mmCIF file of C-alpha atoms and ligand atoms in Angstrom:
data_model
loop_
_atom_site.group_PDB
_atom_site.id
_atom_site.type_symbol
_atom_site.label_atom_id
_atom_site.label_comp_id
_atom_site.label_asym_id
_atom_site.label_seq_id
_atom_site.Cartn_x
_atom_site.Cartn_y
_atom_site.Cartn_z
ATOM 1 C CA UNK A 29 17.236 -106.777 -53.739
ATOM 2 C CA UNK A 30 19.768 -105.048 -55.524
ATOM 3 C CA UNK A 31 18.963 -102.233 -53.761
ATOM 4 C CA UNK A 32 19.731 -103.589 -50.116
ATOM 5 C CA UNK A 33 23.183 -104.472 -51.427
ATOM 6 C CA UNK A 34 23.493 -100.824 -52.515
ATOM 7 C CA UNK A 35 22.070 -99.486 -49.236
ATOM 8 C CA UNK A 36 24.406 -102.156 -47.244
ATOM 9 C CA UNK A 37 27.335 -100.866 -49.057
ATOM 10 C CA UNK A 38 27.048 -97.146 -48.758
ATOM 11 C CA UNK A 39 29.548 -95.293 -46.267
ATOM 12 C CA UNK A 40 30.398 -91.593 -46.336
ATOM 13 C CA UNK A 41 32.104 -89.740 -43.091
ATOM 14 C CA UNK A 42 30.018 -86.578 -45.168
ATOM 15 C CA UNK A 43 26.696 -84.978 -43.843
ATOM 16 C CA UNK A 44 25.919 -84.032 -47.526
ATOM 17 C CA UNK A 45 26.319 -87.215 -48.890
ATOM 18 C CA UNK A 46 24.003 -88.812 -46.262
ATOM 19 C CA UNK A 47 21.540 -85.891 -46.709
ATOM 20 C CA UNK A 48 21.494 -87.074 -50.513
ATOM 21 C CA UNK A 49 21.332 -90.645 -49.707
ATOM 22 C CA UNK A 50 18.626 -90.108 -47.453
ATOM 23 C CA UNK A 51 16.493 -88.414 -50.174
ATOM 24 C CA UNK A 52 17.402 -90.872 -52.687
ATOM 25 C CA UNK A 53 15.851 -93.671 -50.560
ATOM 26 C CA UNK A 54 13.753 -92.100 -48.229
ATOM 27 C CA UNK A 55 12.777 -88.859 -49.685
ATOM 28 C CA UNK A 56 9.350 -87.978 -50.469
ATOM 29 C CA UNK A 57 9.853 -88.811 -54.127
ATOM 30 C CA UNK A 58 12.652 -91.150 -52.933
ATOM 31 C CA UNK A 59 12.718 -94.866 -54.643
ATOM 32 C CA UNK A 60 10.879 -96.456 -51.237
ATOM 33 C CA UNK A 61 8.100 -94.479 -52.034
ATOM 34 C CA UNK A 62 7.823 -95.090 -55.816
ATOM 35 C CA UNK A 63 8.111 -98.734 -55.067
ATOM 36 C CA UNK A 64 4.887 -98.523 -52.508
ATOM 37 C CA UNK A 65 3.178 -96.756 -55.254
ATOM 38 C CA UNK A 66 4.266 -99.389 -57.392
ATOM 39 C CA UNK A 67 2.615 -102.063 -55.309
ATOM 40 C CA UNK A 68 -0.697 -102.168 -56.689
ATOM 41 C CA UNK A 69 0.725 -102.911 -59.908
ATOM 42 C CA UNK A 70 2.473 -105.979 -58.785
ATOM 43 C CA UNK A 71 0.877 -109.445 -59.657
ATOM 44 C CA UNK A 72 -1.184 -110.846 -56.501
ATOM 45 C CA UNK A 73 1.514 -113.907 -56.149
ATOM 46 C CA UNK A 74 3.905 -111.454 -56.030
ATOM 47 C CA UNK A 75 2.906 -109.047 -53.700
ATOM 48 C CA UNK A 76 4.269 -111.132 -50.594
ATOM 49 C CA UNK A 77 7.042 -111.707 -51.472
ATOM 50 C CA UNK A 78 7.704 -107.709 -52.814
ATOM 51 C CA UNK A 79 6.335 -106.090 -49.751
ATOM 52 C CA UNK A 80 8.903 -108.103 -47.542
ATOM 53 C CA UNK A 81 11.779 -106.759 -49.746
ATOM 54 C CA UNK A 82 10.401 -102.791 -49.772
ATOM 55 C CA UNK A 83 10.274 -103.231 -46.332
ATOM 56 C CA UNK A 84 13.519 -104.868 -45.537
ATOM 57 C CA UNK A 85 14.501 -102.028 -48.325
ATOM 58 C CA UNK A 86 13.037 -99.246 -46.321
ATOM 59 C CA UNK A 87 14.605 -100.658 -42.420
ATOM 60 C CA UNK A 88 17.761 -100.738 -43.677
ATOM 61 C CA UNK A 89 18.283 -97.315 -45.564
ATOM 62 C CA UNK A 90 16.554 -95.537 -42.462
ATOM 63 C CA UNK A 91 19.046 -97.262 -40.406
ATOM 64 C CA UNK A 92 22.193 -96.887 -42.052
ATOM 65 C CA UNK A 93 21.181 -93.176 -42.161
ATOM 66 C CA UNK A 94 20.768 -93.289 -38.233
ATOM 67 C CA UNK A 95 24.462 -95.092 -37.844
ATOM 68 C CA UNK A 96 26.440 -92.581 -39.971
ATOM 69 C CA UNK A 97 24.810 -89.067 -38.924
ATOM 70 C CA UNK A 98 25.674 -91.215 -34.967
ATOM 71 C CA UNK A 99 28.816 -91.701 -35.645
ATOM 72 C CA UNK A 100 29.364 -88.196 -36.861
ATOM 73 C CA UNK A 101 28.011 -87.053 -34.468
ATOM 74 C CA UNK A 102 30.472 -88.907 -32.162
ATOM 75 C CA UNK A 103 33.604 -88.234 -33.636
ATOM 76 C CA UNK A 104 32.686 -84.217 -33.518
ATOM 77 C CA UNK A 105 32.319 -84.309 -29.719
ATOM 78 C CA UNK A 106 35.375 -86.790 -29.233
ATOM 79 C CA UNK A 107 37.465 -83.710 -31.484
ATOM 80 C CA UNK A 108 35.756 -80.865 -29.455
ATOM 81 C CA UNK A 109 33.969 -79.242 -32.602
ATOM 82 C CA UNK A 110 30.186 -79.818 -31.986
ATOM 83 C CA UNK A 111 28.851 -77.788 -34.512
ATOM 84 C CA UNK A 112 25.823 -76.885 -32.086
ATOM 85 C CA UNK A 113 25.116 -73.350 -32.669
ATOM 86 C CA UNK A 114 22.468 -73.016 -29.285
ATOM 87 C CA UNK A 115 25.530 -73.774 -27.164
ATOM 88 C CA UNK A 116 26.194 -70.609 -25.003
ATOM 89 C CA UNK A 117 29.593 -68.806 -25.953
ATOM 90 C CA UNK A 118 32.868 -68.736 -24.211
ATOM 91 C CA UNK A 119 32.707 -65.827 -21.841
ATOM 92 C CA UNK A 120 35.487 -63.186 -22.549
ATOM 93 C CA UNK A 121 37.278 -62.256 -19.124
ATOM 94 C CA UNK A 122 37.502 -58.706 -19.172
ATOM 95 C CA UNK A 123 40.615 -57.551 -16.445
ATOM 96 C CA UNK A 124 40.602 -54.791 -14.044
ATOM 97 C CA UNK A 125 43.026 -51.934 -12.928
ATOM 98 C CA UNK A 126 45.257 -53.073 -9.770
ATOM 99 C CA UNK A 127 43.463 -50.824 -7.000
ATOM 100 C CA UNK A 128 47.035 -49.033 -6.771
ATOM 101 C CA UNK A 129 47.080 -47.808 -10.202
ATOM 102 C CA UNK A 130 43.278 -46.698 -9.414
ATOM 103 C CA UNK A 131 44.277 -44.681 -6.620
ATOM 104 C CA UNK A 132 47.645 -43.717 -8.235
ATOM 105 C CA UNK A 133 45.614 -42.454 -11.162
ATOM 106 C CA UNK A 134 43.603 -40.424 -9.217
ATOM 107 C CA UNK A 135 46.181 -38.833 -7.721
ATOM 108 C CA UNK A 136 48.239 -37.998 -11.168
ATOM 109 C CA UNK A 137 44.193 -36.462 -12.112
ATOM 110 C CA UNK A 138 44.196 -34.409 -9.011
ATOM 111 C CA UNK A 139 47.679 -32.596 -9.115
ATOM 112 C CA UNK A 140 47.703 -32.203 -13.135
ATOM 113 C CA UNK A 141 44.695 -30.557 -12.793
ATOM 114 C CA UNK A 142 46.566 -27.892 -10.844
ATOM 115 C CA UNK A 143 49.926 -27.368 -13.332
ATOM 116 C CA UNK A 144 51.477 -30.482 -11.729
ATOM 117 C CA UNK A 145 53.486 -32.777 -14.720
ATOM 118 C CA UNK A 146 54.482 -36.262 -13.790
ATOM 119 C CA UNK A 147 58.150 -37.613 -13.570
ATOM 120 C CA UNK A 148 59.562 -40.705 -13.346
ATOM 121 C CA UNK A 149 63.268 -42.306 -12.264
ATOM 122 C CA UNK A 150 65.032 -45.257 -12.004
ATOM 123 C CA UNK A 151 64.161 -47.994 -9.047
ATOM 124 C CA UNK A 152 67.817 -48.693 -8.792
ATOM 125 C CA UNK A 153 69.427 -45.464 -7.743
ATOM 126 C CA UNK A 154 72.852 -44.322 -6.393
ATOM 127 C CA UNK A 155 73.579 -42.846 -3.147
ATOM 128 C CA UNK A 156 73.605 -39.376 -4.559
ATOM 129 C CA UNK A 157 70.082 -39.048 -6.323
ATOM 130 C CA UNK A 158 68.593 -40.979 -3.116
ATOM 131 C CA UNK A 159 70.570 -39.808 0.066
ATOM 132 C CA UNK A 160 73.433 -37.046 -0.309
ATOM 133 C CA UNK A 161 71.924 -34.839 -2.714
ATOM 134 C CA UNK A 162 68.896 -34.642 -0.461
ATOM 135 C CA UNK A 163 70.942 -33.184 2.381
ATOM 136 C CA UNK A 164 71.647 -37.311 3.787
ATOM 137 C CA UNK A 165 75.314 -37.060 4.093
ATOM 138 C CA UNK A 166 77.092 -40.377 4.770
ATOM 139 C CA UNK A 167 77.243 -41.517 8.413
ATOM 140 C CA UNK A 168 74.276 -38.885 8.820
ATOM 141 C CA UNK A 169 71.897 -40.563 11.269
ATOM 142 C CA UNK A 170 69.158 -40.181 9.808
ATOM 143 C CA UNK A 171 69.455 -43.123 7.154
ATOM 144 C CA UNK A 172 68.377 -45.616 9.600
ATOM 145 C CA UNK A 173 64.784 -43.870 9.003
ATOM 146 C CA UNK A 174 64.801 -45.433 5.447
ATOM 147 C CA UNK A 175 65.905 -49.277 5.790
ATOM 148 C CA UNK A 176 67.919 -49.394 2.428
ATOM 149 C CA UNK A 177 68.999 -52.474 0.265
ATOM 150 C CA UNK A 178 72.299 -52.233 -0.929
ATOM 151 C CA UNK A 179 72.842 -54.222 -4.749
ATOM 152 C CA UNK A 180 74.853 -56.930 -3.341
ATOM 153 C CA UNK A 181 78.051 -55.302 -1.669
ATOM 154 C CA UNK A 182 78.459 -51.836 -3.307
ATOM 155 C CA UNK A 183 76.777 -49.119 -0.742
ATOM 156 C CA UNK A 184 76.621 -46.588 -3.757
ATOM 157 C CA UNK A 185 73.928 -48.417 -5.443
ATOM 158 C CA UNK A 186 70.542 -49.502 -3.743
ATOM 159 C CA UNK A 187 66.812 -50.022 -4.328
ATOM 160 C CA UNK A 188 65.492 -46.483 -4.023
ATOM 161 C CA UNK A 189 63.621 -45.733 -0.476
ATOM 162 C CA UNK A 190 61.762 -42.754 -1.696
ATOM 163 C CA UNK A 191 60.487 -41.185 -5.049
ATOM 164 C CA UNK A 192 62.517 -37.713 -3.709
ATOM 165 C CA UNK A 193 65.088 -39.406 -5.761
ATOM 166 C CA UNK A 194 63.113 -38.769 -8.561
ATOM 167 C CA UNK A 195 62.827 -34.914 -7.688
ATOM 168 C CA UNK A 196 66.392 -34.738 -7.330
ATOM 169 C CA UNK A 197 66.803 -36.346 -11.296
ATOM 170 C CA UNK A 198 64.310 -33.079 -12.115
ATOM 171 C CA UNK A 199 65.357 -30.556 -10.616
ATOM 172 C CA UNK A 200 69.133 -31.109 -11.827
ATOM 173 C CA UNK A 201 67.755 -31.186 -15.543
ATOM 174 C CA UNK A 202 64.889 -28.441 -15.329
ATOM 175 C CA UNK A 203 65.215 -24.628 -14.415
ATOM 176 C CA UNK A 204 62.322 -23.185 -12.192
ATOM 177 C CA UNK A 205 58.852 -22.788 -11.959
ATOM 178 C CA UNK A 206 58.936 -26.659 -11.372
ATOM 179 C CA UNK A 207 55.707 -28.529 -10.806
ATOM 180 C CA UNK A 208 56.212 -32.134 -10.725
ATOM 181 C CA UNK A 209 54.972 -35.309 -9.090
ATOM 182 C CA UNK A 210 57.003 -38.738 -8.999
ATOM 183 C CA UNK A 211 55.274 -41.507 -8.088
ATOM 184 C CA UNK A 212 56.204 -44.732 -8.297
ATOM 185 C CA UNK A 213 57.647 -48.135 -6.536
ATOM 186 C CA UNK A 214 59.972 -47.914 -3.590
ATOM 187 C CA UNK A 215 61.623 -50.128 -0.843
ATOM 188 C CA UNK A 216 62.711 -50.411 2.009
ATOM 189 C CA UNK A 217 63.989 -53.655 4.445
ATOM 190 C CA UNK A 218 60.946 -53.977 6.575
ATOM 191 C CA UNK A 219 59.460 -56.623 8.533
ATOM 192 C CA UNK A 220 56.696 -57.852 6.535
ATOM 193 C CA UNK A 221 53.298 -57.706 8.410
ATOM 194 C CA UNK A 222 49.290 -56.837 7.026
ATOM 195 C CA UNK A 223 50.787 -52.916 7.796
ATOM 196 C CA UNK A 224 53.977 -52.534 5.673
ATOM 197 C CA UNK A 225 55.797 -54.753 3.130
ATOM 198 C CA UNK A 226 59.347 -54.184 2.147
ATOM 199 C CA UNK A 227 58.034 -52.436 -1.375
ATOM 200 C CA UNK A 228 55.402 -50.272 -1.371
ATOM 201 C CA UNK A 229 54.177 -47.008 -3.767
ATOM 202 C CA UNK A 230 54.594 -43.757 -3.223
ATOM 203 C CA UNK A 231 53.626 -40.434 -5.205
ATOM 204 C CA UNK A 232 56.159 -36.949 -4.039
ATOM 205 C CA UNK A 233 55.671 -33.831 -5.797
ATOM 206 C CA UNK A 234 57.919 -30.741 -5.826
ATOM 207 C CA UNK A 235 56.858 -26.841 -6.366
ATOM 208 C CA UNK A 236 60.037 -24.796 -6.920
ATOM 209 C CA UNK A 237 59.701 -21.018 -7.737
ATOM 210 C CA UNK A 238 60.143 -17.284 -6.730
ATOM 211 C CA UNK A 239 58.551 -16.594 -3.683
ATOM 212 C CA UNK A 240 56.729 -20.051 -2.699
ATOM 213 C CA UNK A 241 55.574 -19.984 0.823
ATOM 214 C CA UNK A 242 54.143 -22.653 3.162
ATOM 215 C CA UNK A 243 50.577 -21.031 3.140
ATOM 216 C CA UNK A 244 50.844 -22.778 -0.697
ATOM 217 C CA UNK A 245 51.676 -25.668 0.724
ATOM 218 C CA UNK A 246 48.479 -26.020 2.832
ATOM 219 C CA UNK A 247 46.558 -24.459 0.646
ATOM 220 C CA UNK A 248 47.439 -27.472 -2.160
ATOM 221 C CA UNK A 249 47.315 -29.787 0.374
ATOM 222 C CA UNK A 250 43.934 -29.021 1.342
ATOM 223 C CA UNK A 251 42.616 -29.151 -2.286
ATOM 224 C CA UNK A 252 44.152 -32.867 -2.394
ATOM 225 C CA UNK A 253 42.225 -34.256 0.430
ATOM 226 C CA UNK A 254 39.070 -32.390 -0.809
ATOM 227 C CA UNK A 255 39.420 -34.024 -3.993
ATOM 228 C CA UNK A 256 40.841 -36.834 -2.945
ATOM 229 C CA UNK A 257 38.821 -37.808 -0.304
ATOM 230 C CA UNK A 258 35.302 -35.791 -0.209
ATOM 231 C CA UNK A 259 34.684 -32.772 2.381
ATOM 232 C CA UNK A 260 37.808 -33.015 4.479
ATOM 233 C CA UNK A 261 40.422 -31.237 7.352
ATOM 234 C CA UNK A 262 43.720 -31.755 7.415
ATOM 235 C CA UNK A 263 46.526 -31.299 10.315
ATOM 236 C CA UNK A 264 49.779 -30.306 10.284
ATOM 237 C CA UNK A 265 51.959 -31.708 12.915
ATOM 238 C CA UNK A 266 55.833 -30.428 13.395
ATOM 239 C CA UNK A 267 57.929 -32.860 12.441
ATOM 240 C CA UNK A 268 61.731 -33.829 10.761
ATOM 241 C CA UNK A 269 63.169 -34.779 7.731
ATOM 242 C CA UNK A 270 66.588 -33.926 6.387
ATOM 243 C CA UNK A 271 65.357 -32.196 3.011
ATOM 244 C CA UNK A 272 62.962 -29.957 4.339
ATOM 245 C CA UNK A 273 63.121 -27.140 6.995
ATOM 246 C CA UNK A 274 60.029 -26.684 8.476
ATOM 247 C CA UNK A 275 58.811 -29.858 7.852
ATOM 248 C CA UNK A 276 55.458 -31.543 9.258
ATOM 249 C CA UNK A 277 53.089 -34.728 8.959
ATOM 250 C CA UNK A 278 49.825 -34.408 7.785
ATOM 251 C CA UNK A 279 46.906 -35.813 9.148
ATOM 252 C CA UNK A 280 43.575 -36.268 7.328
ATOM 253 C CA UNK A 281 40.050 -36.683 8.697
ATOM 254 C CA UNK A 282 37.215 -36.484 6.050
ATOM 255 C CA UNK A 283 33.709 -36.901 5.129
ATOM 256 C CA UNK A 284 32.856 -34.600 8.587
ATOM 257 C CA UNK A 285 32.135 -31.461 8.956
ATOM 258 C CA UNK A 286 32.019 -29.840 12.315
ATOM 259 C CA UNK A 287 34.055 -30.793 15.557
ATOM 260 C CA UNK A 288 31.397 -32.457 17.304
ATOM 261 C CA UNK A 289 31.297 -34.927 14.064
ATOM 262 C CA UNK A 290 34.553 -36.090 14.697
ATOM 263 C CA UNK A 291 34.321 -36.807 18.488
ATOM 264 C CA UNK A 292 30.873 -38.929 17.689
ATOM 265 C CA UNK A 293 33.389 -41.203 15.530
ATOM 266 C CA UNK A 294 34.503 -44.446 16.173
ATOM 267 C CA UNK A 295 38.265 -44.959 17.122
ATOM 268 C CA UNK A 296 40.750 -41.818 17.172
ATOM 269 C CA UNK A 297 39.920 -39.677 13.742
ATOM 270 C CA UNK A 298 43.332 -38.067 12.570
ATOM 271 C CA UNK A 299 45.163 -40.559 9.852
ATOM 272 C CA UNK A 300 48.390 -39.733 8.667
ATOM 273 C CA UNK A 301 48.706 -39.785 5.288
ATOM 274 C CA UNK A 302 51.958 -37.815 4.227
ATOM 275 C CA UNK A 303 54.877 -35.697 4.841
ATOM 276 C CA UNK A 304 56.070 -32.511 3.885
ATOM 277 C CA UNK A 305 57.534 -29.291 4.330
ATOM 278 C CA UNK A 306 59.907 -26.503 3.034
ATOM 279 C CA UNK A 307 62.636 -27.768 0.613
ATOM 280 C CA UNK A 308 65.831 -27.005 2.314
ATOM 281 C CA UNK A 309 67.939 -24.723 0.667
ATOM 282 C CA UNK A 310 71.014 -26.957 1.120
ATOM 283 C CA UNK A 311 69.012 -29.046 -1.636
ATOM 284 C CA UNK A 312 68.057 -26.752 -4.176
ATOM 285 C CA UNK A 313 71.637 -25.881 -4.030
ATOM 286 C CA UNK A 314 72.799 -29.455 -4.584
ATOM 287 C CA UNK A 315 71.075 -29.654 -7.603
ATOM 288 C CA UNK A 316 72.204 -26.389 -8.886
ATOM 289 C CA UNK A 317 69.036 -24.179 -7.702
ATOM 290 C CA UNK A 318 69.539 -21.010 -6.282
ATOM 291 C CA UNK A 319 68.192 -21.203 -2.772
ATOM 292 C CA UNK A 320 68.340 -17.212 -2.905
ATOM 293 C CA UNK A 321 65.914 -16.837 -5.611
ATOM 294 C CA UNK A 322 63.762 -19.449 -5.200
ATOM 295 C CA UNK A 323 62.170 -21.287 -2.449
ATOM 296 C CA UNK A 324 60.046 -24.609 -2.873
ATOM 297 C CA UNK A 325 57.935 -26.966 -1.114
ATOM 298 C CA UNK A 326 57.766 -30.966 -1.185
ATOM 299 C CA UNK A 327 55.729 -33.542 0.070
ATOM 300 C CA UNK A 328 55.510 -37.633 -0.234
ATOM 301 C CA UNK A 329 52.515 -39.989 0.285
ATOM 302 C CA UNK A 330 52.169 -43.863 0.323
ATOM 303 C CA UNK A 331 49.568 -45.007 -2.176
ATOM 304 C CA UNK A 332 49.163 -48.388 -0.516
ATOM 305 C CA UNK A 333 48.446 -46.757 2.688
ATOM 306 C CA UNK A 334 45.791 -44.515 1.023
ATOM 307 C CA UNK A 335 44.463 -47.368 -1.014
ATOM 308 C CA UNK A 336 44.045 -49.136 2.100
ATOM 309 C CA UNK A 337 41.963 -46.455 3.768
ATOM 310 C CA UNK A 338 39.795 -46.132 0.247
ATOM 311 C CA UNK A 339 38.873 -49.460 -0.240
ATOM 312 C CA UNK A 340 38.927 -50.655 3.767
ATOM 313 C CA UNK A 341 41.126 -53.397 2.914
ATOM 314 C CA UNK A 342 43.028 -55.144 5.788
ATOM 315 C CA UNK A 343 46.379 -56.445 4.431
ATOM 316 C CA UNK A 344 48.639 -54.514 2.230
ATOM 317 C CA UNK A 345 49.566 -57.809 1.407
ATOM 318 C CA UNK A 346 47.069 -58.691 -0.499
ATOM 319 C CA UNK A 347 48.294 -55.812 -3.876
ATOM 320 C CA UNK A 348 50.897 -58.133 -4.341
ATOM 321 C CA UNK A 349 49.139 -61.847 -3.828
ATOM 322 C CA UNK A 350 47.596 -61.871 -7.333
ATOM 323 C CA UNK A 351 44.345 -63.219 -5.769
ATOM 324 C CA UNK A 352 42.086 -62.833 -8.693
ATOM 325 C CA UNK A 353 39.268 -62.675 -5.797
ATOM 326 C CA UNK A 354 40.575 -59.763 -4.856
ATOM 327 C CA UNK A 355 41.901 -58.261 -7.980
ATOM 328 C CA UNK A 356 38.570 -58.629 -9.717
ATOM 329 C CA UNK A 357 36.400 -56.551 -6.798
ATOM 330 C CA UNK A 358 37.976 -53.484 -8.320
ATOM 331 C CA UNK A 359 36.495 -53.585 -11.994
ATOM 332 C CA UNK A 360 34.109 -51.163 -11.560
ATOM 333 C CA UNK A 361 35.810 -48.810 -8.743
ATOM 334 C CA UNK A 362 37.641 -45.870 -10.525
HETATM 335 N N1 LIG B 1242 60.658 -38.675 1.188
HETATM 336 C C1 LIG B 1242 59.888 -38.784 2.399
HETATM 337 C C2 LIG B 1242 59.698 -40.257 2.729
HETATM 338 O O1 LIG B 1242 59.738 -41.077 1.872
HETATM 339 C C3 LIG B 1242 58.536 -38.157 2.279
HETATM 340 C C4 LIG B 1242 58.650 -36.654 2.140
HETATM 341 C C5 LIG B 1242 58.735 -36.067 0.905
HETATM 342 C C6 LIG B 1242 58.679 -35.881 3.255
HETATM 343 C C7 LIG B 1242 58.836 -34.716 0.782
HETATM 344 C C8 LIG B 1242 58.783 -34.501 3.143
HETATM 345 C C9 LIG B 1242 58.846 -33.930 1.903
HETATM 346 O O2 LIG B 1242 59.522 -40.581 3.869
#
């Protein structure tokens, strides 16, 4: 009997304790069993009255050993550690590259394979570095091409529209052979729309030394789509810009091999996918080259536009959503 008051009184918040408790009472060599071995000892009168109190005894240990390890129990879950070590783990999100830096990547890879180094400039650039040194005189009519943002009210400083900015920065600080690409962000005051945003990436690159000629032009250009984009022809078409005389556009159509390939394909084939041409001497001599010793060529090329055509993916405005949907499609693309 003076037992059950022991058992009645014992509390512990400790699994240890109980564990010890438990033996004490209910072990195999705990005091319950000693006391049934005892019973055949006990005098016949007795024996009632003793077997009632073992068993009370023996109820009441197992079930204060059933209340604390439940009440344990219950305060672990209610204070999130469960100490269940079969519960599955946390998974660990791993991210993904933005599909521009993918494609920009691959495009750094390409060119630096062939001598190309890679240069970078400020976003917010003045009218010099993005306009006049690149043969873009004020009131010259071609700036409407490139929808600029001023900075609030001062028309020297604006959100660069191209990376040729960038080009400009390089060639004013390096002497010839120059091998560079820029890429980076640009912008330009667009209506927004699934086919241009009013910030997208481009990558430009610049070749600047004695004798460069427009047959290296093609030539380099032709190794980019072939790496870039599998078997491929390109197409240049005349066209304009102020820093380069000849200029042209350049279509791509890859994957296809013969003429009759192209005609059995859907829609119209040719995509244009950047410009270029011969860097106008009035240029190089802006940023102290000398346009009789060395000639140059340039081109520029959206990497949204390209990443578009990679990946088939309808909306260039989904880079810039932060959909994790579409974000996490690219993990394994490289
Ligand atoms: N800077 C031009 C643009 O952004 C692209 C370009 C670069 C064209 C170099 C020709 C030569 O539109």
């Amino acid at each position: 009997k003076k037992h059950i008051a022991e058992v009645e009184a014992f509390s512990s918040t400790s699994k240890d304790e109980i564990e010890a408790f438990r033996i004490k009472y209910l072990g195999k060599k705990g005091l319950l069993n000693e006391f049934f071995a005892e019973f055949k000892n006990v005098p016949n009168d007795q024996k009632k009255e003793f077997g009632q109190v073992v068993n009370t005894l023996k109820n009441v240990a197992q079930e204060k050993v059933n209340d604390l390890t439940e009440s344990i129990d219950a305060a672990q879950v209610a204070s999130g550690i469960y100490d269940d070590l079969s519960r599955p783990g946390e998974p660990v999100e791993l991210g993904s590259r933005h599909p521009i830096s993918i494609v920009k990547n691959k495009i750094i890879d390409i060119f630096s394979r062939i001598g190309f180094n890679v240069s970078e400039g400020p976003e917010i650039e003045d009218d010099w570095h993005n306009f006049s040194a690149l043969n873009l005189p004020e009131y010259h009519p071609a700036r409407d091409m490139q929808d600029t943002f001023f900075i609030q009210t001062d028309p020297d400083v604006l959100l660069r529209t191209h990376t040729s900015s960038v080009q400009v920065r390089y060639m004013e600080n390096n002497k010839p052979p120059i091998r560079t690409i820029s890429p980076g962000r640009v912008y330009r005051n667009e209506a927004i729309s699934a086919r241009s945003h009013c910030f997208f990436h481009q990558v430009e690159g610049l070749y600047v030394d004695k004798g460069v000629s427009f047959a290296d032009l093609k030539q380099t250009l032709q190794y980019f789509t072939t790496q870039m984009f599998g078997k491929s022809k390109i197409r240049l078409r005349p066209s304009y810009f102020p820093f380069t005389e000849p200029s042209a556009e350049v279509d791509v159509y890859w994957g296809l091999e013969t003429e009759t390939d192209y005609k059995m394909t859907k829609g119209t084939g040719w995509l244009e996918i950047m410009g270029c041409g011969m860097v106008d001497p009035n240029v190089l001599e802006n940023c102290g080259i000398d346009s009789e010793t060395y000639t140059g060529f340039a081109f520029g090329m959206g990497i949204d536009r390209i990443a578009l055509l990679l990946h088939q993916i309808p909306d260039i405005r989904m880079f810039s959503e932060n959909d994790l949907r579409f974000l996490q499609q690219f993990k394994n693309a490289d």
